[in-house]
Each structure stands twice: as structure tokens, then as C-alpha cells.
């Protein structure tokens, strides 16, 4: 390779001298201890920020184009972390959302966190308004069209909750496991208020997700996974579909009072969908 640090297909490839490689593996715990250079790091904003810090201590060669990309990704992480810290500060007053019923302060704070961070696991207790927090995020045009993935018996309940808090949103429940043209179906649960082809919110259950994956991937800008513990097993077809759809979306939110059941490793599967790379490799 022409440079010691290169960006390749969504990864950072680092080929340092032996003495630097030892330090690199200490900083990036996701690298296997017995592995030798070149090392491959997944390209996330957090990794970029850590890599930028590492290169200040141990300068390695890289192209100007790759350096610019690294600086931009690291900068995004700094901005996002600052925004999250401001939202979590005790003195912060959450923004009011344009909803028929104004959410409570902690519900608005959760919605702000999702919009600032891009990925969020909301594990509030049962009955204190996780659904409301998710609906509040739909007030931001950047999240639309949105997808809600839920259990088989809950799509209608989601439609009712959206109608209560955000009656202006257009909702479509996907009831068939066989994909169809969403721009032509016009099977909205409420009439269209303006001439658009897609609804604001699509609601689907986990059982139908695998067959709809190719249609929904890249179509929706945000995804809400209700009862996100359904994604605790990374080998299932629903998980693979959820991961593909989520990776192409700008915002990913998981809701559950019990995000994992019996095994600690399940949280890796869940967070890998919501916040890719947050916990490193399995």
C-alpha cells in the first residue's frame, strides 16, 4: 500500500511499524491481539476521532483526501458528543415539539437525543411513554419517511397513538408479507392531506420484515424498532433485514423496557443495529 493509513470500502486500513502496532492494538481493543499488520478498522465517526488522536501521537502517512475524510468524520463525532452532553445537562430545557399533546420533559429529551446522536436505545420502564418519544422525532422532516417495526398485534395501536399525538402524519400499515408498490397502493389509514406519493410513517411487524427488506432499505430515513429485544439474535432473517434497513437510514431508535433477556452478549446484537460499532466486534 502506498500509505500507512488508507480508507478502503468503508474501513480504515492501517499498516504501522511493529512498535506502533503494539500501541495501536492497545487503543483499539476491537483488534485481535494475535493479529499482525495491516489492521482493518470499521469506518465510524468514533473510530475516526480515536484514529485522529492516535496519529497525533504516532504520525503515519496518508493521502490528503483520506486525511480530509478523517478530519470530517472526527469533527462530526466531536459535534455530536457535544450536543448529547448539552441535552443531558440538568439545566437543559428540551425543545417543544409540534404535537397535539405535548410530551413530558423526559420524553422530549429522549427525542432530542435521537436527533442529535442518530442512534438511541430507549430503555425506559413500561408505561412511561417511549412511544411518545418516538413519535416526537417524526416532527423533524429529516426523519421522514419513517418506519416503525413492531410486534404482530401492535401496528394498529401505533396508528392510533400517532393519530393522537400527530394527527397530521400520514400512516400506512403494511399488512401483506408480499411487497407491493407503496407509491401506488394509496391504502393510507387516513386521507392524504397533500399530493405526495409516500406516507410519512410506514408500520410493519417483524415477521414481514425479511421479505420487505429490499424495498425498505434506502427508502426510509429513520427506523423505530419497538420491543427491540426481537433483535437480540444476530443469526435470524429478521435481524439481517433489520440491520440492512437500519444501516441505510439516518436515524435508528430502539424501544424496550427489557432490551435483552438472559445473556449479556445479546446487547451487542441490539446495539450493532442501533449504533453500529459502539461496542466494537462481537
C-alpha positions as protocol buffer text, in pm:
chain_id: "A"
residue {
  index: 1
  type: UNK
  ca { x: 0 y: 0 z: 0 }
}
residue {
  index: 2
  type: UNK
  ca { x: 126 y: 349 z: -85 }
}
residue {
  index: 3
  type: UNK
  ca { x: 35 y: 498 z: 250 }
}
residue {
  index: 4
  type: UNK
  ca { x: 38 y: 364 z: 603 }
}
residue {
  index: 5
  type: UNK
  ca { x: -324 y: 472 z: 660 }
}
residue {
  index: 6
  type: UNK
  ca { x: -583 y: 435 z: 382 }
}
residue {
  index: 7
  type: UNK
  ca { x: -960 y: 447 z: 354 }
}
residue {
  index: 8
  type: UNK
  ca { x: -1094 y: 144 z: 168 }
}
residue {
  index: 9
  type: UNK
  ca { x: -1457 y: 44 z: 118 }
}
residue {
  index: 10
  type: UNK
  ca { x: -1590 y: 169 z: 449 }
}
residue {
  index: 11
  type: UNK
  ca { x: -1283 y: 79 z: 654 }
}
residue {
  index: 12
  type: UNK
  ca { x: -955 y: 232 z: 767 }
}
residue {
  index: 13
  type: UNK
  ca { x: -657 y: 13 z: 678 }
}
residue {
  index: 14
  type: UNK
  ca { x: -358 y: 85 z: 899 }
}
residue {
  index: 15
  type: UNK
  ca { x: -13 y: -63 z: 831 }
}
residue {
  index: 16
  type: UNK
  ca { x: 218 y: 76 z: 1103 }
}
residue {
  index: 17
  type: UNK
  ca { x: 571 y: -22 z: 1207 }
}
residue {
  index: 18
  type: UNK
  ca { x: 589 y: -304 z: 1462 }
}
residue {
  index: 19
  type: UNK
  ca { x: 644 y: -81 z: 1765 }
}
residue {
  index: 20
  type: UNK
  ca { x: 347 y: 140 z: 1669 }
}
residue {
  index: 21
  type: UNK
  ca { x: 129 y: -166 z: 1602 }
}
residue {
  index: 22
  type: UNK
  ca { x: 161 y: -266 z: 1968 }
}
residue {
  index: 23
  type: UNK
  ca { x: 23 y: 70 z: 2080 }
}
residue {
  index: 24
  type: UNK
  ca { x: -247 y: 65 z: 1812 }
}
residue {
  index: 25
  type: UNK
  ca { x: -389 y: -262 z: 1947 }
}
residue {
  index: 26
  type: UNK
  ca { x: -397 y: -116 z: 2297 }
}
residue {
  index: 27
  type: UNK
  ca { x: -602 y: 183 z: 2181 }
}
residue {
  index: 28
  type: UNK
  ca { x: -835 y: -12 z: 1951 }
}
residue {
  index: 29
  type: UNK
  ca { x: -948 y: -304 z: 2162 }
}
residue {
  index: 30
  type: UNK
  ca { x: -1153 y: -447 z: 1876 }
}
residue {
  index: 31
  type: UNK
  ca { x: -833 y: -560 z: 1703 }
}
residue {
  index: 32
  type: UNK
  ca { x: -744 y: -922 z: 1773 }
}
residue {
  index: 33
  type: UNK
  ca { x: -438 y: -943 z: 1996 }
}
residue {
  index: 34
  type: UNK
  ca { x: -262 y: -1205 z: 1785 }
}
residue {
  index: 35
  type: UNK
  ca { x: -321 y: -1033 z: 1452 }
}
residue {
  index: 36
  type: UNK
  ca { x: -45 y: -866 z: 1252 }
}
residue {
  index: 37
  type: UNK
  ca { x: -50 y: -560 z: 1025 }
}
residue {
  index: 38
  type: UNK
  ca { x: -220 y: -437 z: 818 }
}
residue {
  index: 39
  type: UNK
  ca { x: -511 y: -374 z: 1057 }
}
residue {
  index: 40
  type: UNK
  ca { x: -867 y: -303 z: 946 }
}
residue {
  index: 41
  type: UNK
  ca { x: -1089 y: -68 z: 1147 }
}
residue {
  index: 42
  type: UNK
  ca { x: -1455 y: -8 z: 1067 }
}
residue {
  index: 43
  type: UNK
  ca { x: -1512 y: 348 z: 946 }
}
residue {
  index: 44
  type: UNK
  ca { x: -1730 y: 515 z: 1209 }
}
residue {
  index: 45
  type: UNK
  ca { x: -1711 y: 871 z: 1337 }
}
residue {
  index: 46
  type: UNK
  ca { x: -1593 y: 747 z: 1677 }
}
residue {
  index: 47
  type: UNK
  ca { x: -1316 y: 538 z: 1523 }
}
residue {
  index: 48
  type: UNK
  ca { x: -1213 y: 836 z: 1310 }
}
residue {
  index: 49
  type: UNK
  ca { x: -1183 y: 1057 z: 1617 }
}
residue {
  index: 50
  type: UNK
  ca { x: -975 y: 797 z: 1803 }
}
residue {
  index: 51
  type: UNK
  ca { x: -759 y: 742 z: 1496 }
}
residue {
  index: 52
  type: UNK
  ca { x: -700 y: 1114 z: 1457 }
}
residue {
  index: 53
  type: UNK
  ca { x: -589 y: 1132 z: 1821 }
}
residue {
  index: 54
  type: UNK
  ca { x: -361 y: 830 z: 1767 }
}
residue {
  index: 55
  type: UNK
  ca { x: -200 y: 987 z: 1461 }
}
residue {
  index: 56
  type: UNK
  ca { x: -118 y: 1300 z: 1661 }
}
residue {
  index: 57
  type: UNK
  ca { x: 94 y: 1078 z: 1885 }
}
residue {
  index: 58
  type: UNK
  ca { x: 224 y: 841 z: 1617 }
}
residue {
  index: 59
  type: UNK
  ca { x: 226 y: 1019 z: 1275 }
}
residue {
  index: 60
  type: UNK
  ca { x: 168 y: 782 z: 981 }
}
residue {
  index: 61
  type: UNK
  ca { x: 149 y: 868 z: 613 }
}
residue {
  index: 62
  type: UNK
  ca { x: -188 y: 911 z: 440 }
}
residue {
  index: 63
  type: UNK
  ca { x: -320 y: 1087 z: 132 }
}
residue {
  index: 64
  type: UNK
  ca { x: -465 y: 1441 z: 159 }
}
residue {
  index: 65
  type: UNK
  ca { x: -804 y: 1308 z: 50 }
}
residue {
  index: 66
  type: UNK
  ca { x: -808 y: 1044 z: 325 }
}
residue {
  index: 67
  type: UNK
  ca { x: -685 y: 1300 z: 578 }
}
residue {
  index: 68
  type: UNK
  ca { x: -976 y: 1528 z: 490 }
}
residue {
  index: 69
  type: UNK
  ca { x: -1223 y: 1243 z: 529 }
}
residue {
  index: 70
  type: UNK
  ca { x: -1074 y: 1152 z: 866 }
}
residue {
  index: 71
  type: UNK
  ca { x: -1093 y: 1512 z: 989 }
}
residue {
  index: 72
  type: UNK
  ca { x: -1455 y: 1547 z: 878 }
}
residue {
  index: 73
  type: UNK
  ca { x: -1564 y: 1224 z: 1048 }
}
residue {
  index: 74
  type: UNK
  ca { x: -1377 y: 1312 z: 1368 }
}
residue {
  index: 75
  type: UNK
  ca { x: -1533 y: 1658 z: 1363 }
}
residue {
  index: 76
  type: UNK
  ca { x: -1882 y: 1508 z: 1335 }
}
residue {
  index: 77
  type: UNK
  ca { x: -1814 y: 1295 z: 1641 }
}
residue {
  index: 78
  type: UNK
  ca { x: -1699 y: 1599 z: 1842 }
}
residue {
  index: 79
  type: UNK
  ca { x: -2012 y: 1793 z: 1744 }
}
residue {
  index: 80
  type: UNK
  ca { x: -2243 y: 1501 z: 1819 }
}
residue {
  index: 81
  type: UNK
  ca { x: -2085 y: 1433 z: 2157 }
}
residue {
  index: 82
  type: UNK
  ca { x: -2114 y: 1799 z: 2248 }
}
residue {
  index: 83
  type: UNK
  ca { x: -2481 y: 1804 z: 2152 }
}
residue {
  index: 84
  type: UNK
  ca { x: -2553 y: 1493 z: 2359 }
}
residue {
  index: 85
  type: UNK
  ca { x: -2376 y: 1640 z: 2662 }
}
residue {
  index: 86
  type: UNK
  ca { x: -2580 y: 1960 z: 2634 }
}
residue {
  index: 87
  type: UNK
  ca { x: -2907 y: 1765 z: 2614 }
}
residue {
  index: 88
  type: UNK
  ca { x: -2818 y: 1553 z: 2918 }
}
residue {
  index: 89
  type: UNK
  ca { x: -2717 y: 1856 z: 3126 }
}
residue {
  index: 90
  type: UNK
  ca { x: -2950 y: 1920 z: 3420 }
}
residue {
  index: 91
  type: UNK
  ca { x: -3011 y: 2282 z: 3317 }
}
residue {
  index: 92
  type: UNK
  ca { x: -3114 y: 2191 z: 2962 }
}
residue {
  index: 93
  type: UNK
  ca { x: -3478 y: 2261 z: 2873 }
}
residue {
  index: 94
  type: UNK
  ca { x: -3593 y: 2023 z: 2596 }
}
residue {
  index: 95
  type: UNK
  ca { x: -3745 y: 2169 z: 2282 }
}
residue {
  index: 96
  type: UNK
  ca { x: -4122 y: 2174 z: 2242 }
}
residue {
  index: 97
  type: UNK
  ca { x: -4242 y: 1956 z: 1954 }
}
residue {
  index: 98
  type: UNK
  ca { x: -4532 y: 2038 z: 1725 }
}
residue {
  index: 99
  type: UNK
  ca { x: -4767 y: 1770 z: 1854 }
}
residue {
  index: 100
  type: UNK
  ca { x: -5136 y: 1772 z: 1950 }
}
residue {
  index: 101
  type: UNK
  ca { x: -5036 y: 1664 z: 2301 }
}
residue {
  index: 102
  type: UNK
  ca { x: -4705 y: 1800 z: 2429 }
}
residue {
  index: 103
  type: UNK
  ca { x: -4476 y: 1524 z: 2563 }
}
residue {
  index: 104
  type: UNK
  ca { x: -4331 y: 1542 z: 2910 }
}
residue {
  index: 105
  type: UNK
  ca { x: -3983 y: 1685 z: 2954 }
}
residue {
  index: 106
  type: UNK
  ca { x: -3805 y: 1348 z: 2977 }
}
residue {
  index: 107
  type: UNK
  ca { x: -3991 y: 1226 z: 2668 }
}
residue {
  index: 108
  type: UNK
  ca { x: -3879 y: 1531 z: 2471 }
}
residue {
  index: 109
  type: UNK
  ca { x: -3524 y: 1485 z: 2596 }
}
residue {
  index: 110
  type: UNK
  ca { x: -3518 y: 1130 z: 2458 }
}
residue {
  index: 111
  type: UNK
  ca { x: -3642 y: 1254 z: 2120 }
}
residue {
  index: 112
  type: UNK
  ca { x: -3372 y: 1521 z: 2116 }
}
residue {
  index: 113
  type: UNK
  ca { x: -3106 y: 1260 z: 2195 }
}
residue {
  index: 114
  type: UNK
  ca { x: -3208 y: 1051 z: 1895 }
}
residue {
  index: 115
  type: UNK
  ca { x: -3200 y: 1353 z: 1664 }
}
residue {
  index: 116
  type: UNK
  ca { x: -2858 y: 1455 z: 1796 }
}
residue {
  index: 117
  type: UNK
  ca { x: -2691 y: 1114 z: 1812 }
}
residue {
  index: 118
  type: UNK
  ca { x: -2853 y: 932 z: 1521 }
}
residue {
  index: 119
  type: UNK
  ca { x: -2887 y: 609 z: 1720 }
}
residue {
  index: 120
  type: UNK
  ca { x: -3054 y: 553 z: 2057 }
}
residue {
  index: 121
  type: UNK
  ca { x: -3163 y: 266 z: 2278 }
}
residue {
  index: 122
  type: UNK
  ca { x: -3451 y: 396 z: 2491 }
}
residue {
  index: 123
  type: UNK
  ca { x: -3496 y: 151 z: 2779 }
}
residue {
  index: 124
  type: UNK
  ca { x: -3742 y: 342 z: 2997 }
}
residue {
  index: 125
  type: UNK
  ca { x: -3975 y: 139 z: 3216 }
}
residue {
  index: 126
  type: UNK
  ca { x: -4311 y: 8 z: 3094 }
}
residue {
  index: 127
  type: UNK
  ca { x: -4587 y: 265 z: 3057 }
}
residue {
  index: 128
  type: UNK
  ca { x: -4397 y: 592 z: 3084 }
}
residue {
  index: 129
  type: UNK
  ca { x: -4407 y: 696 z: 2720 }
}
residue {
  index: 130
  type: UNK
  ca { x: -4139 y: 550 z: 2494 }
}
residue {
  index: 131
  type: UNK
  ca { x: -4387 y: 554 z: 2205 }
}
residue {
  index: 132
  type: UNK
  ca { x: -4447 y: 926 z: 2257 }
}
residue {
  index: 133
  type: UNK
  ca { x: -4074 y: 996 z: 2239 }
}
residue {
  index: 134
  type: UNK
  ca { x: -4050 y: 809 z: 1911 }
}
residue {
  index: 135
  type: UNK
  ca { x: -4347 y: 995 z: 1762 }
}
residue {
  index: 136
  type: UNK
  ca { x: -4192 y: 1327 z: 1865 }
}
residue {
  index: 137
  type: UNK
  ca { x: -3894 y: 1254 z: 1640 }
}
residue {
  index: 138
  type: UNK
  ca { x: -4130 y: 1238 z: 1341 }
}
residue {
  index: 139
  type: UNK
  ca { x: -4182 y: 1615 z: 1380 }
}
residue {
  index: 140
  type: UNK
  ca { x: -3836 y: 1657 z: 1229 }
}
residue {
  index: 141
  type: UNK
  ca { x: -3860 y: 1637 z: 850 }
}
residue {
  index: 142
  type: UNK
  ca { x: -3519 y: 1466 z: 838 }
}
residue {
  index: 143
  type: UNK
  ca { x: -3675 y: 1150 z: 983 }
}
residue {
  index: 144
  type: UNK
  ca { x: -3947 y: 1114 z: 719 }
}
residue {
  index: 145
  type: UNK
  ca { x: -4049 y: 883 z: 572 }
}
residue {
  index: 146
  type: UNK
  ca { x: -4012 y: 678 z: 889 }
}
residue {
  index: 147
  type: UNK
  ca { x: -4053 y: 307 z: 953 }
}
residue {
  index: 148
  type: UNK
  ca { x: -4192 y: 155 z: 1273 }
}
residue {
  index: 149
  type: UNK
  ca { x: -4121 y: -215 z: 1325 }
}
residue {
  index: 150
  type: UNK
  ca { x: -4328 y: -377 z: 1597 }
}
residue {
  index: 151
  type: UNK
  ca { x: -4490 y: -700 z: 1715 }
}
residue {
  index: 152
  type: UNK
  ca { x: -4764 y: -862 z: 1509 }
}
residue {
  index: 153
  type: UNK
  ca { x: -5051 y: -738 z: 1729 }
}
residue {
  index: 154
  type: UNK
  ca { x: -4934 y: -375 z: 1767 }
}
residue {
  index: 155
  type: UNK
  ca { x: -4944 y: -196 z: 1426 }
}
residue {
  index: 156
  type: UNK
  ca { x: -5299 y: -72 z: 1482 }
}
residue {
  index: 157
  type: UNK
  ca { x: -5204 y: 56 z: 1827 }
}
residue {
  index: 158
  type: UNK
  ca { x: -4915 y: 252 z: 1676 }
}
residue {
  index: 159
  type: UNK
  ca { x: -5152 y: 404 z: 1420 }
}
residue {
  index: 160
  type: UNK
  ca { x: -5385 y: 514 z: 1699 }
}
residue {
  index: 161
  type: UNK
  ca { x: -5102 y: 666 z: 1902 }
}
residue {
  index: 162
  type: UNK
  ca { x: -4970 y: 858 z: 1601 }
}
residue {
  index: 163
  type: UNK
  ca { x: -5324 y: 983 z: 1530 }
}
residue {
  index: 164
  type: UNK
  ca { x: -5349 y: 1106 z: 1890 }
}
residue {
  index: 165
  type: UNK
  ca { x: -5016 y: 1287 z: 1907 }
}
residue {
  index: 166
  type: UNK
  ca { x: -4954 y: 1379 z: 1542 }
}
residue {
  index: 167
  type: UNK
  ca { x: -5285 y: 1366 z: 1351 }
}
residue {
  index: 168
  type: UNK
  ca { x: -5129 y: 1540 z: 1052 }
}
residue {
  index: 169
  type: UNK
  ca { x: -4897 y: 1250 z: 974 }
}
residue {
  index: 170
  type: UNK
  ca { x: -4999 y: 1003 z: 704 }
}
residue {
  index: 171
  type: UNK
  ca { x: -4965 y: 641 z: 817 }
}
residue {
  index: 172
  type: UNK
  ca { x: -4970 y: 317 z: 620 }
}
residue {
  index: 173
  type: UNK
  ca { x: -4974 y: -26 z: 783 }
}
residue {
  index: 174
  type: UNK
  ca { x: -4806 y: -295 z: 572 }
}
residue {
  index: 175
  type: UNK
  ca { x: -5039 y: -591 z: 604 }
}
residue {
  index: 176
  type: UNK
  ca { x: -4905 y: -820 z: 333 }
}
residue {
  index: 177
  type: UNK
  ca { x: -4585 y: -1020 z: 351 }
}
residue {
  index: 178
  type: UNK
  ca { x: -4551 y: -986 z: -27 }
}
residue {
  index: 179
  type: UNK
  ca { x: -4402 y: -649 z: -129 }
}
residue {
  index: 180
  type: UNK
  ca { x: -4612 y: -414 z: -339 }
}
residue {
  index: 181
  type: UNK
  ca { x: -4564 y: -66 z: -480 }
}
residue {
  index: 182
  type: UNK
  ca { x: -4607 y: 172 z: -189 }
}
residue {
  index: 183
  type: UNK
  ca { x: -4632 y: 472 z: -422 }
}
residue {
  index: 184
  type: UNK
  ca { x: -4942 y: 325 z: -587 }
}
residue {
  index: 185
  type: UNK
  ca { x: -5115 y: 142 z: -302 }
}
residue {
  index: 186
  type: UNK
  ca { x: -5282 y: 452 z: -153 }
}
residue {
  index: 187
  type: UNK
  ca { x: -5407 y: 236 z: 134 }
}
residue {
  index: 188
  type: UNK
  ca { x: -5345 y: 505 z: 392 }
}
residue {
  index: 189
  type: UNK
  ca { x: -5520 y: 473 z: 727 }
}
residue {
  index: 190
  type: UNK
  ca { x: -5611 y: 842 z: 691 }
}
residue {
  index: 191
  type: UNK
  ca { x: -5665 y: 1053 z: 377 }
}
residue {
  index: 192
  type: UNK
  ca { x: -5371 y: 1231 z: 218 }
}
residue {
  index: 193
  type: UNK
  ca { x: -5359 y: 1599 z: 302 }
}
residue {
  index: 194
  type: UNK
  ca { x: -5118 y: 1687 z: 22 }
}
residue {
  index: 195
  type: UNK
  ca { x: -5009 y: 1543 z: -310 }
}
residue {
  index: 196
  type: UNK
  ca { x: -4725 y: 1309 z: -215 }
}
residue {
  index: 197
  type: UNK
  ca { x: -4665 y: 951 z: -318 }
}
residue {
  index: 198
  type: UNK
  ca { x: -4533 y: 806 z: 6 }
}
residue {
  index: 199
  type: UNK
  ca { x: -4684 y: 814 z: 355 }
}
residue {
  index: 200
  type: UNK
  ca { x: -4498 y: 981 z: 640 }
}
residue {
  index: 201
  type: UNK
  ca { x: -4484 y: 666 z: 852 }
}
residue {
  index: 202
  type: UNK
  ca { x: -4484 y: 301 z: 750 }
}
residue {
  index: 203
  type: UNK
  ca { x: -4571 y: 40 z: 1014 }
}
residue {
  index: 204
  type: UNK
  ca { x: -4472 y: -325 z: 975 }
}
residue {
  index: 205
  type: UNK
  ca { x: -4433 y: -624 z: 1205 }
}
residue {
  index: 206
  type: UNK
  ca { x: -4113 y: -821 z: 1249 }
}
residue {
  index: 207
  type: UNK
  ca { x: -4250 y: -1129 z: 1071 }
}
residue {
  index: 208
  type: UNK
  ca { x: -4282 y: -940 z: 740 }
}
residue {
  index: 209
  type: UNK
  ca { x: -3952 y: -755 z: 764 }
}
residue {
  index: 210
  type: UNK
  ca { x: -3734 y: -1006 z: 576 }
}
residue {
  index: 211
  type: UNK
  ca { x: -3945 y: -1004 z: 259 }
}
residue {
  index: 212
  type: UNK
  ca { x: -3970 y: -623 z: 262 }
}
residue {
  index: 213
  type: UNK
  ca { x: -3602 y: -557 z: 328 }
}
residue {
  index: 214
  type: UNK
  ca { x: -3501 y: -476 z: -29 }
}
residue {
  index: 215
  type: UNK
  ca { x: -3794 y: -236 z: -70 }
}
residue {
  index: 216
  type: UNK
  ca { x: -3748 y: -51 z: 258 }
}
residue {
  index: 217
  type: UNK
  ca { x: -3368 y: -30 z: 254 }
}
residue {
  index: 218
  type: UNK
  ca { x: -3279 y: 321 z: 146 }
}
residue {
  index: 219
  type: UNK
  ca { x: -3646 y: 423 z: 123 }
}
residue {
  index: 220
  type: UNK
  ca { x: -3692 y: 528 z: 486 }
}
residue {
  index: 221
  type: UNK
  ca { x: -3479 y: 787 z: 667 }
}
residue {
  index: 222
  type: UNK
  ca { x: -3550 y: 669 z: 1020 }
}
residue {
  index: 223
  type: UNK
  ca { x: -3641 y: 338 z: 1182 }
}
residue {
  index: 224
  type: UNK
  ca { x: -3805 y: 274 z: 1519 }
}
residue {
  index: 225
  type: UNK
  ca { x: -3771 y: -81 z: 1648 }
}
residue {
  index: 226
  type: UNK
  ca { x: -4045 y: -135 z: 1905 }
}
residue {
  index: 227
  type: UNK
  ca { x: -3971 y: -418 z: 2152 }
}
residue {
  index: 228
  type: UNK
  ca { x: -3615 y: -414 z: 2021 }
}
residue {
  index: 229
  type: UNK
  ca { x: -3530 y: -734 z: 2211 }
}
residue {
  index: 230
  type: UNK
  ca { x: -3664 y: -907 z: 1900 }
}
residue {
  index: 231
  type: UNK
  ca { x: -3322 y: -827 z: 1750 }
}
residue {
  index: 232
  type: UNK
  ca { x: -3118 y: -993 z: 2024 }
}
residue {
  index: 233
  type: UNK
  ca { x: -3020 y: -1287 z: 1799 }
}
residue {
  index: 234
  type: UNK
  ca { x: -2796 y: -1182 z: 1510 }
}
residue {
  index: 235
  type: UNK
  ca { x: -2841 y: -1504 z: 1308 }
}
residue {
  index: 236
  type: UNK
  ca { x: -3212 y: -1464 z: 1229 }
}
residue {
  index: 237
  type: UNK
  ca { x: -3352 y: -1343 z: 897 }
}
residue {
  index: 238
  type: UNK
  ca { x: -3541 y: -1062 z: 1069 }
}
residue {
  index: 239
  type: UNK
  ca { x: -3215 y: -942 z: 1223 }
}
residue {
  index: 240
  type: UNK
  ca { x: -3035 y: -939 z: 888 }
}
residue {
  index: 241
  type: UNK
  ca { x: -3325 y: -745 z: 734 }
}
residue {
  index: 242
  type: UNK
  ca { x: -3339 y: -500 z: 1025 }
}
residue {
  index: 243
  type: UNK
  ca { x: -2965 y: -441 z: 1005 }
}
residue {
  index: 244
  type: UNK
  ca { x: -2974 y: -375 z: 630 }
}
residue {
  index: 245
  type: UNK
  ca { x: -3262 y: -128 z: 661 }
}
residue {
  index: 246
  type: UNK
  ca { x: -3108 y: 46 z: 962 }
}
residue {
  index: 247
  type: UNK
  ca { x: -2766 y: 90 z: 800 }
}
residue {
  index: 248
  type: UNK
  ca { x: -2925 y: 281 z: 513 }
}
residue {
  index: 249
  type: UNK
  ca { x: -3128 y: 507 z: 748 }
}
residue {
  index: 250
  type: UNK
  ca { x: -3012 y: 830 z: 912 }
}
residue {
  index: 251
  type: UNK
  ca { x: -3180 y: 768 z: 1249 }
}
residue {
  index: 252
  type: UNK
  ca { x: -3227 y: 441 z: 1441 }
}
residue {
  index: 253
  type: UNK
  ca { x: -3422 y: 408 z: 1765 }
}
residue {
  index: 254
  type: UNK
  ca { x: -3488 y: 101 z: 1977 }
}
residue {
  index: 255
  type: UNK
  ca { x: -3766 y: 86 z: 2237 }
}
residue {
  index: 256
  type: UNK
  ca { x: -3791 y: -171 z: 2515 }
}
residue {
  index: 257
  type: UNK
  ca { x: -3808 y: -194 z: 2892 }
}
residue {
  index: 258
  type: UNK
  ca { x: -3624 y: -527 z: 2853 }
}
residue {
  index: 259
  type: UNK
  ca { x: -3380 y: -482 z: 2561 }
}
residue {
  index: 260
  type: UNK
  ca { x: -3210 y: -815 z: 2639 }
}
residue {
  index: 261
  type: UNK
  ca { x: -3323 y: -1128 z: 2818 }
}
residue {
  index: 262
  type: UNK
  ca { x: -3078 y: -1374 z: 2970 }
}
residue {
  index: 263
  type: UNK
  ca { x: -2741 y: -1327 z: 2802 }
}
residue {
  index: 264
  type: UNK
  ca { x: -2514 y: -1023 z: 2810 }
}
residue {
  index: 265
  type: UNK
  ca { x: -2393 y: -1076 z: 2453 }
}
residue {
  index: 266
  type: UNK
  ca { x: -2745 y: -1001 z: 2329 }
}
residue {
  index: 267
  type: UNK
  ca { x: -2684 y: -629 z: 2385 }
}
residue {
  index: 268
  type: UNK
  ca { x: -2411 y: -642 z: 2120 }
}
residue {
  index: 269
  type: UNK
  ca { x: -2663 y: -761 z: 1862 }
}
residue {
  index: 270
  type: UNK
  ca { x: -2913 y: -492 z: 1959 }
}
residue {
  index: 271
  type: UNK
  ca { x: -2667 y: -202 z: 1963 }
}
residue {
  index: 272
  type: UNK
  ca { x: -2499 y: -314 z: 1641 }
}
residue {
  index: 273
  type: UNK
  ca { x: -2826 y: -227 z: 1464 }
}
residue {
  index: 274
  type: UNK
  ca { x: -2896 y: 96 z: 1652 }
}
residue {
  index: 275
  type: UNK
  ca { x: -2540 y: 230 z: 1692 }
}
residue {
  index: 276
  type: UNK
  ca { x: -2305 y: 37 z: 1459 }
}
residue {
  index: 277
  type: UNK
  ca { x: -1959 y: -6 z: 1602 }
}
residue {
  index: 278
  type: UNK
  ca { x: -2049 y: 123 z: 1950 }
}
residue {
  index: 279
  type: UNK
  ca { x: -1934 y: -197 z: 2120 }
}
residue {
  index: 280
  type: UNK
  ca { x: -1668 y: -299 z: 1869 }
}
residue {
  index: 281
  type: UNK
  ca { x: -1661 y: -652 z: 1731 }
}
residue {
  index: 282
  type: UNK
  ca { x: -1851 y: -943 z: 1884 }
}
